[in-house]
């Protein structure tokens, strides 16, 4: 595997909490706003709906 590709596959994971510091909606929409329908679809995919 070329070095450039390996560097693209590696990421740093810190021990600090960055996810779930706000509401679940806040964390589901980190990349941008989303309608309720899309959020419910995402939750259903991980069996959190209901």
Short mmCIF file of C-alpha atoms in Angstrom, two decimals:
data_model
loop_
_atom_site.label_atom_id
_atom_site.label_comp_id
_atom_site.label_asym_id
_atom_site.label_seq_id
_atom_site.Cartn_x
_atom_site.Cartn_y
_atom_site.Cartn_z
CA UNK A 1 0.00 0.00 0.00
CA UNK A 2 1.47 3.40 -0.94
CA UNK A 3 2.45 5.70 1.93
CA UNK A 4 -0.04 8.39 0.87
CA UNK A 5 -2.90 5.89 1.04
CA UNK A 6 -1.80 4.62 4.47
CA UNK A 7 -1.73 8.18 5.78
CA UNK A 8 -5.25 8.66 4.46
CA UNK A 9 -6.45 5.57 6.34
CA UNK A 10 -5.08 6.57 9.76
CA UNK A 11 -6.80 8.87 12.24
CA UNK A 12 -6.20 10.08 15.78
CA UNK A 13 -8.72 9.20 18.47
CA UNK A 14 -8.30 11.19 21.67
CA UNK A 15 -9.67 10.32 25.08
CA UNK A 16 -11.60 13.57 25.24
CA UNK A 17 -15.33 13.34 24.68
CA UNK A 18 -16.36 15.19 21.53
CA UNK A 19 -19.49 13.28 20.58
CA UNK A 20 -22.68 13.33 22.65
CA UNK A 21 -21.71 16.50 24.49
CA UNK A 22 -25.01 18.00 23.29
CA UNK A 23 -28.30 16.46 22.33
CA UNK A 24 -28.61 13.43 20.09
CA UNK A 25 -29.95 15.76 17.37
CA UNK A 26 -26.85 17.96 17.76
CA UNK A 27 -24.61 14.96 17.20
CA UNK A 28 -26.62 13.57 14.28
CA UNK A 29 -26.44 16.92 12.51
CA UNK A 30 -22.75 17.71 13.05
CA UNK A 31 -22.18 17.85 9.28
CA UNK A 32 -25.20 20.08 8.68
CA UNK A 33 -28.94 20.41 9.22
CA UNK A 34 -31.24 17.50 8.41
CA UNK A 35 -35.03 17.08 8.44
CA UNK A 36 -36.70 14.99 11.14
CA UNK A 37 -37.53 12.29 8.58
CA UNK A 38 -33.85 11.72 7.83
CA UNK A 39 -32.94 11.63 11.54
CA UNK A 40 -35.67 9.07 12.29
CA UNK A 41 -34.41 6.97 9.38
CA UNK A 42 -30.89 7.05 10.85
CA UNK A 43 -32.19 6.11 14.31
CA UNK A 44 -34.26 3.25 12.91
CA UNK A 45 -31.09 1.93 11.30
CA UNK A 46 -29.48 1.54 14.71
CA UNK A 47 -32.67 0.42 16.51
CA UNK A 48 -33.02 3.61 18.60
CA UNK A 49 -36.39 4.60 17.21
CA UNK A 50 -39.49 4.36 19.27
#
